[in-house]
GROMACS .gro file of C-alpha atoms in nm:
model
  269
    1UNK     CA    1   5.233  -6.786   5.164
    2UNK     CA    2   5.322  -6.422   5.222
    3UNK     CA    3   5.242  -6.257   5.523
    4UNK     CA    4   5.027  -5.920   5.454
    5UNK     CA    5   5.197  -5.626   5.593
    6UNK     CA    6   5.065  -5.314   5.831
    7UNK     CA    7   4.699  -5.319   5.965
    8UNK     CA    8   4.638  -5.667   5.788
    9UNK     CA    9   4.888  -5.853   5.917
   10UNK     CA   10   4.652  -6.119   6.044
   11UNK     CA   11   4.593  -6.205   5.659
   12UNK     CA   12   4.772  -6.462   5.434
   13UNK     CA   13   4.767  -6.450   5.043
   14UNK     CA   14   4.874  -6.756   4.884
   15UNK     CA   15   5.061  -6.755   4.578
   16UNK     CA   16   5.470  -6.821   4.523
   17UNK     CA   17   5.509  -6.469   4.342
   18UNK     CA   18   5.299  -6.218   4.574
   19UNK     CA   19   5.466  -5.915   4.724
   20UNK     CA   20   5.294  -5.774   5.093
   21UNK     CA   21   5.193  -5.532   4.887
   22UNK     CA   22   4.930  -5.721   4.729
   23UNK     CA   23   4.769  -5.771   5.047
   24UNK     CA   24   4.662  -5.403   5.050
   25UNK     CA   25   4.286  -5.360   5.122
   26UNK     CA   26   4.098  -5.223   4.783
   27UNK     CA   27   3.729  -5.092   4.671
   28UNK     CA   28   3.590  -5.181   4.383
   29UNK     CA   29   3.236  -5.024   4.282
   30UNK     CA   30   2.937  -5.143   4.021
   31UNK     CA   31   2.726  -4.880   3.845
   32UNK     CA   32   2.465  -4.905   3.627
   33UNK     CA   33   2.445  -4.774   3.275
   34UNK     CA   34   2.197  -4.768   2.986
   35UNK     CA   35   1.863  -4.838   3.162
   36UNK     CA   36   1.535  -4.613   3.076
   37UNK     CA   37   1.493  -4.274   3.304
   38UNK     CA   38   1.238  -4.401   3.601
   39UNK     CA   39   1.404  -4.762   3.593
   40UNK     CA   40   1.530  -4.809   3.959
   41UNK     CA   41   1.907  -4.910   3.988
   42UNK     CA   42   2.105  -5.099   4.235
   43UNK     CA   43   2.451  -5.033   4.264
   44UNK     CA   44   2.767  -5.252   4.449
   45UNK     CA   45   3.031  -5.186   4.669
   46UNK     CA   46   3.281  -5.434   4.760
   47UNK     CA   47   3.580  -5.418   5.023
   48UNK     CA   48   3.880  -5.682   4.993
   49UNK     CA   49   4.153  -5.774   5.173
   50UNK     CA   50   3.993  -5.718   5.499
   51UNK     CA   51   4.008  -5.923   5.840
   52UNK     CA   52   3.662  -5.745   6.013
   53UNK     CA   53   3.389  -5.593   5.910
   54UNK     CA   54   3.373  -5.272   5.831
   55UNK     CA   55   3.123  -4.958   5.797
   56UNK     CA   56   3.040  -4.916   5.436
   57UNK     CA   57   2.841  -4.591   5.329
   58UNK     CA   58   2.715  -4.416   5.088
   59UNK     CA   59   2.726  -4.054   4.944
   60UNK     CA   60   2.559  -3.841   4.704
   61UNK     CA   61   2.781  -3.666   4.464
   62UNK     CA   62   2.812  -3.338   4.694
   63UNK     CA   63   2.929  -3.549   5.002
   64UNK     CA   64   2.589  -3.613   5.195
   65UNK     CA   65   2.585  -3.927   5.356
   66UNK     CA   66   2.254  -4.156   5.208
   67UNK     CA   67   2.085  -4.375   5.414
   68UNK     CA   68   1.764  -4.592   5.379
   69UNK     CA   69   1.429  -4.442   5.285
   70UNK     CA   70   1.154  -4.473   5.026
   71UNK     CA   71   1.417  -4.357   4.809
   72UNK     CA   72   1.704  -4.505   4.874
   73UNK     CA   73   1.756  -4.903   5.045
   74UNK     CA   74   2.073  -4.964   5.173
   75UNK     CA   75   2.220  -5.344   5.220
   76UNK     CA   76   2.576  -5.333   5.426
   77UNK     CA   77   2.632  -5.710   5.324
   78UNK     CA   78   2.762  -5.993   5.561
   79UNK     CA   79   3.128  -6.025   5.589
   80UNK     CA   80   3.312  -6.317   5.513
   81UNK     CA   81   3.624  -6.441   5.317
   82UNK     CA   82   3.805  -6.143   5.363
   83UNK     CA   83   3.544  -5.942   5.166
   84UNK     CA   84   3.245  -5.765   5.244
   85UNK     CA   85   2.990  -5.545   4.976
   86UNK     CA   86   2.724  -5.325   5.048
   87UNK     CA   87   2.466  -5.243   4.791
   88UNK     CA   88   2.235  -4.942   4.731
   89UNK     CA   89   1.896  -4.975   4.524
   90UNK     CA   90   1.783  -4.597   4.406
   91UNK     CA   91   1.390  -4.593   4.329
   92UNK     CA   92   1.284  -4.520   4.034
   93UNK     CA   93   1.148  -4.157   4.100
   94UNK     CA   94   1.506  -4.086   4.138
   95UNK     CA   95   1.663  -4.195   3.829
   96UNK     CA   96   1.496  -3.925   3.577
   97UNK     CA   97   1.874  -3.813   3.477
   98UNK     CA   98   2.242  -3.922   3.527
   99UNK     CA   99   2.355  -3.887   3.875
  100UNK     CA  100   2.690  -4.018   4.052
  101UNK     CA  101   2.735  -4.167   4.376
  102UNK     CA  102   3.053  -4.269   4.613
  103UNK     CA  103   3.079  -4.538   4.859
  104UNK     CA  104   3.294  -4.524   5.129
  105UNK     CA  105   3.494  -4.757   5.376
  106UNK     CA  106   3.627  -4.427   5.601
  107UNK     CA  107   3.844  -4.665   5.851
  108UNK     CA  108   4.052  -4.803   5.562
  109UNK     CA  109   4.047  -4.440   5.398
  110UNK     CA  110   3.865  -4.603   5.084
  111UNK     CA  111   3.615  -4.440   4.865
  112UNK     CA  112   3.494  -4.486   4.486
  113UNK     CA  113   3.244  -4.317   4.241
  114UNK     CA  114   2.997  -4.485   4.090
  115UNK     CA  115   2.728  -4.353   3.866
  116UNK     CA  116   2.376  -4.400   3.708
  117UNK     CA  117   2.318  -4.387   3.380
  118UNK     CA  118   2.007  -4.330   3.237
  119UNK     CA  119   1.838  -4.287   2.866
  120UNK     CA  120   1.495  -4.137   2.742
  121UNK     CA  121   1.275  -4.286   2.430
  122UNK     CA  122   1.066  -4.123   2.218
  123UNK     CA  123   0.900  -4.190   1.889
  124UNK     CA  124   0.726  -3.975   1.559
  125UNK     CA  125   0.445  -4.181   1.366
  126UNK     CA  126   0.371  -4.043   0.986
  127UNK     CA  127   0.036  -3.921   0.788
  128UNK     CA  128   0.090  -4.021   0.427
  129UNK     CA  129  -0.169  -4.018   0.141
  130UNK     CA  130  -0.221  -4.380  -0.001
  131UNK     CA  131   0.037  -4.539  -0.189
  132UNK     CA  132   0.287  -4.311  -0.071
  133UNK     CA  133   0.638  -4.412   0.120
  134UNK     CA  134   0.649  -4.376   0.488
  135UNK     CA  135   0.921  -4.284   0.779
  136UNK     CA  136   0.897  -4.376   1.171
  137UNK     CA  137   1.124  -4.314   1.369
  138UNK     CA  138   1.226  -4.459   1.758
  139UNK     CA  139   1.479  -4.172   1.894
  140UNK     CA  140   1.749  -4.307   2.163
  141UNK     CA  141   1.892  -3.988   2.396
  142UNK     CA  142   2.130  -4.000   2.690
  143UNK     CA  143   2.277  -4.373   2.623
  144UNK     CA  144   2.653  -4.422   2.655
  145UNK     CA  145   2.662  -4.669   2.338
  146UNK     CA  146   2.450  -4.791   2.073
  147UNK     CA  147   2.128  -5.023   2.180
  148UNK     CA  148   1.966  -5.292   2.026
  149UNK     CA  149   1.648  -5.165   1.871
  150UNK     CA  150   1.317  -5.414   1.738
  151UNK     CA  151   1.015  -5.332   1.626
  152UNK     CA  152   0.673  -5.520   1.631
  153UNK     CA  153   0.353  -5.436   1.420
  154UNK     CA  154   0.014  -5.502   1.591
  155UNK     CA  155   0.062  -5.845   1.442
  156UNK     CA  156   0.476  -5.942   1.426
  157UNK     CA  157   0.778  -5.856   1.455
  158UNK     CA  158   0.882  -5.638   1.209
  159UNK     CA  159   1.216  -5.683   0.979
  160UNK     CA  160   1.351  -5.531   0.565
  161UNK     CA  161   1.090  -5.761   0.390
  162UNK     CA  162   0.817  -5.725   0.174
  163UNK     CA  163   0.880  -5.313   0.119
  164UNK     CA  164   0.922  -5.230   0.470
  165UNK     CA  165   1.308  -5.120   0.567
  166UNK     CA  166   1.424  -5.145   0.931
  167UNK     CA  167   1.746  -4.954   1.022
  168UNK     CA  168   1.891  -4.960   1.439
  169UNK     CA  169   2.035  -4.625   1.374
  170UNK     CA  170   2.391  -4.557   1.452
  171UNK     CA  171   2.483  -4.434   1.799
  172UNK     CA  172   2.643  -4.056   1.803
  173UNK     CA  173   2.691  -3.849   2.118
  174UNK     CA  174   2.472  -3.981   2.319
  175UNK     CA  175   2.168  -3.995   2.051
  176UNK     CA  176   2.066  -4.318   1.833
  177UNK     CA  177   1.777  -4.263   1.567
  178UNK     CA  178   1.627  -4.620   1.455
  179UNK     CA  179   1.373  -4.589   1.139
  180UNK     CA  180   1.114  -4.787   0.996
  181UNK     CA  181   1.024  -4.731   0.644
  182UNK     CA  182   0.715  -4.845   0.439
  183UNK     CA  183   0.755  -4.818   0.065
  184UNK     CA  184   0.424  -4.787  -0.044
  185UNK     CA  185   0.156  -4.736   0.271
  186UNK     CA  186  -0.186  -4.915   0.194
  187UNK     CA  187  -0.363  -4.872   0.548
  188UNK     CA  188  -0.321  -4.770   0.866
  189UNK     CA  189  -0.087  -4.973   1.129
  190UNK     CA  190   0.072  -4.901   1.510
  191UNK     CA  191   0.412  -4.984   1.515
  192UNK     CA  192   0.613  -5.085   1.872
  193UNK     CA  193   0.975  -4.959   1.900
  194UNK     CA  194   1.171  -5.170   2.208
  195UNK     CA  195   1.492  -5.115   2.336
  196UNK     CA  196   1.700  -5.400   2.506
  197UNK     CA  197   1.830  -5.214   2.814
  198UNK     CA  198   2.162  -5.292   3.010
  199UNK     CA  199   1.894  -5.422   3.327
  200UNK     CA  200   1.721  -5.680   3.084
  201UNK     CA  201   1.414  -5.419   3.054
  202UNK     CA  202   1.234  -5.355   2.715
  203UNK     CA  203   1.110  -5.020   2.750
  204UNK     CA  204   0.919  -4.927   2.405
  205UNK     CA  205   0.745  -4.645   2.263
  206UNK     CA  206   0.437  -4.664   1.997
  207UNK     CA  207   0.374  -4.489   1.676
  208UNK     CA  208   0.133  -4.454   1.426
  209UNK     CA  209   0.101  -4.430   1.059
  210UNK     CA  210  -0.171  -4.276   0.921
  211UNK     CA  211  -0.301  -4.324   0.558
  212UNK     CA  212  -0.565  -4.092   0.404
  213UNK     CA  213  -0.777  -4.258   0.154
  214UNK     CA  214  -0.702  -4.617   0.281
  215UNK     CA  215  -0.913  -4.863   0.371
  216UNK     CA  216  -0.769  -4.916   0.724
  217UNK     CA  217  -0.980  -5.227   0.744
  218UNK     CA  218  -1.254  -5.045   1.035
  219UNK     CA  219  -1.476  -4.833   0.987
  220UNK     CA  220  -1.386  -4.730   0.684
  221UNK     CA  221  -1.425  -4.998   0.497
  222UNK     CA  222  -1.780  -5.077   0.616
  223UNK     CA  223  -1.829  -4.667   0.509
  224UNK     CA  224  -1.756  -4.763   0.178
  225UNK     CA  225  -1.948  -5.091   0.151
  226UNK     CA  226  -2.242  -4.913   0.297
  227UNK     CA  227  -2.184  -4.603   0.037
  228UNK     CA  228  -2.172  -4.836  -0.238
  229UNK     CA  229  -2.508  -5.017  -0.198
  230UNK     CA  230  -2.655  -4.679  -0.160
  231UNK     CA  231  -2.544  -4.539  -0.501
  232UNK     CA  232  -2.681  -4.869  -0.669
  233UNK     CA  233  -2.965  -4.839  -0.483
  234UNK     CA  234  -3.054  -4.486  -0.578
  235UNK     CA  235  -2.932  -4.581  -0.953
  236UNK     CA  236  -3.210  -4.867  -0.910
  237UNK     CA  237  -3.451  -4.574  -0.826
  238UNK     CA  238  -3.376  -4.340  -1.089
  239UNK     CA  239  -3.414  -4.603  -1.377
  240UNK     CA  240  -3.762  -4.734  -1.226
  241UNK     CA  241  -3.860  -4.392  -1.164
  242UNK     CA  242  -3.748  -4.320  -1.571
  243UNK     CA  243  -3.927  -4.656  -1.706
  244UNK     CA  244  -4.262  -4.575  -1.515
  245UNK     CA  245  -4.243  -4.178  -1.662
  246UNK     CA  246  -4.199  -4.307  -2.022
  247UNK     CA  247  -4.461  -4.574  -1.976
  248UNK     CA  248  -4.714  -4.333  -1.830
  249UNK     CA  249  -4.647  -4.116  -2.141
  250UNK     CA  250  -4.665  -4.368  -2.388
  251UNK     CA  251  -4.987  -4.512  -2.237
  252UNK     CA  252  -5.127  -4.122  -2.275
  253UNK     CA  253  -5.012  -4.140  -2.638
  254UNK     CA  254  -5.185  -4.445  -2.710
  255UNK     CA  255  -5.522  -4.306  -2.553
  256UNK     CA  256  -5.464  -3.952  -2.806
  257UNK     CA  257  -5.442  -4.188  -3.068
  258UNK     CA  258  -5.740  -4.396  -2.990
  259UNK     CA  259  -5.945  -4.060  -2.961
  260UNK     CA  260  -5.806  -3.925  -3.275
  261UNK     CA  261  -5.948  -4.290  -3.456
  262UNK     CA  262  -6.295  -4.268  -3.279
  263UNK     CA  263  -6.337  -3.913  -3.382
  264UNK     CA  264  -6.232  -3.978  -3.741
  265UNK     CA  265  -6.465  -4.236  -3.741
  266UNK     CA  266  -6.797  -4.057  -3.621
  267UNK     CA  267  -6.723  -3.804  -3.898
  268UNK     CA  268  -6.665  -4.028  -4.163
  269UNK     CA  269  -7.041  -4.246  -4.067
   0.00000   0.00000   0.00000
């Protein structure tokens, strides 16, 4: 063993190659990354290397000390095994944007930033006539790398297959632009675009596309059912109504005629 040297002295680290200075007390700090704006976040704060507890707190970026409201709950931890950690869970009403933190153990002059990082979805549906191809789109902002990206129909999950192309996107700057394309759009259709966040989360947006002159298999449909019995319908009229005008006029010829007979008749006796 080798004793550890200045204030924890009382310590021992076992090993056959370590040097008192690995006995040194140290911070180490957890942040969160990738999780959707309004997601609330817990970060960690761990001491090591220490024989007693010690006061852990935590700071917002401009050096005011935090402590535990609505907004903010604070855990100091239980010490034990020469560590202690102290955890902070931020609400979500305060995670709209990125934001940084520090935690502090101020006896052993100790401090470390730790920050929050947050992303924003949105999506952009498309209005296409019949027949025509078809772009969604799921846009990714704020993210620190490129996110796994599915999308669902109203039905399945959706995948390239049977004229539909699904692209993630590729991550740039921050930004990440997943598509959906339908070749040929025959009716109407919601689409779901998730994103697998860093927390485990799915937070998804919806889009729709709209077809004109589709039968988007509600009302429409019936409206063009119901439209169609109507025009044979009124067809059904029209011919009846033409039959019982040439009947009526040939049943007026045939009386002329009878007249005409009669008459010739009576002049001939």
């Amino acid at each position: 063993t080798v004793t550890c040297a200045d204030s924890q002295s009382s310590l021992k680290c076992l090993g056959d190659t370590l040097t008192a200075q690995d006995c040194t007390s140290s911070i180490e700090v957890t942040g969160v990354e990738d999780i959707k704006s309004g997601t609330a976040a817990t970060l960690s704060c761990q001491i090591s290397v220490i024989s007693s507890s010690v006061n852990i707190t935590w700071h917002t970026s401009d050096g005011s000390a935090i402590t535990s409201s609505s907004s903010y709950l604070i855990n100091d931890g239980d010490f034990g095994d020469y560590t202690q950690s102290s955890t902070m869970t931020i609400s979500g009403g305060n995670t709209g944007s990125d934001a940084s933190y520090k935690c502090k153990a101020s006896s052993l002059s100790l401090d470390a930033d730790v920050t929050v990082d947050v992303f924003d979805i949105s999506g952009k549906g498309a209005s296409v006539a019949s027949g025509s191809a078809a772009t969604l789109s799921c846009s990714i902002t704020g993210a620190t790398k490129q996110l796994p990206v599915t999308w669902e129909s109203s039905t399945t999950t959706v995948s390239s297959a049977n004229g539909i192309t699904v692209s993630t996107g590729t991550y740039s700057s921050g930004s990440q632009i997943s598509t959906l394309v339908v070749s040929s759009a025959t009716k109407e259709e919601t689409y779901t675009c998730y994103v697998d966040a860093s927390d485990g989360s799915t937070p998804h947006v919806q889009v729709t596309l709209t077809v004109s002159g589709s039968d988007s298999g509600g009302g429409g449909g019936m409206i063009g059912i119901i439209a169609g019995v109507v025009a044979v319908l009124l067809l059904a009229v029209v011919a009846m109504g033409c039959y019982c005008f040439k009947k009526k006029k040939r049943a007026k010829l045939d009386e002329e005629i009878y007249m005409n007979q009669l008459s010739d008749s009576s002049q001939s006796a």
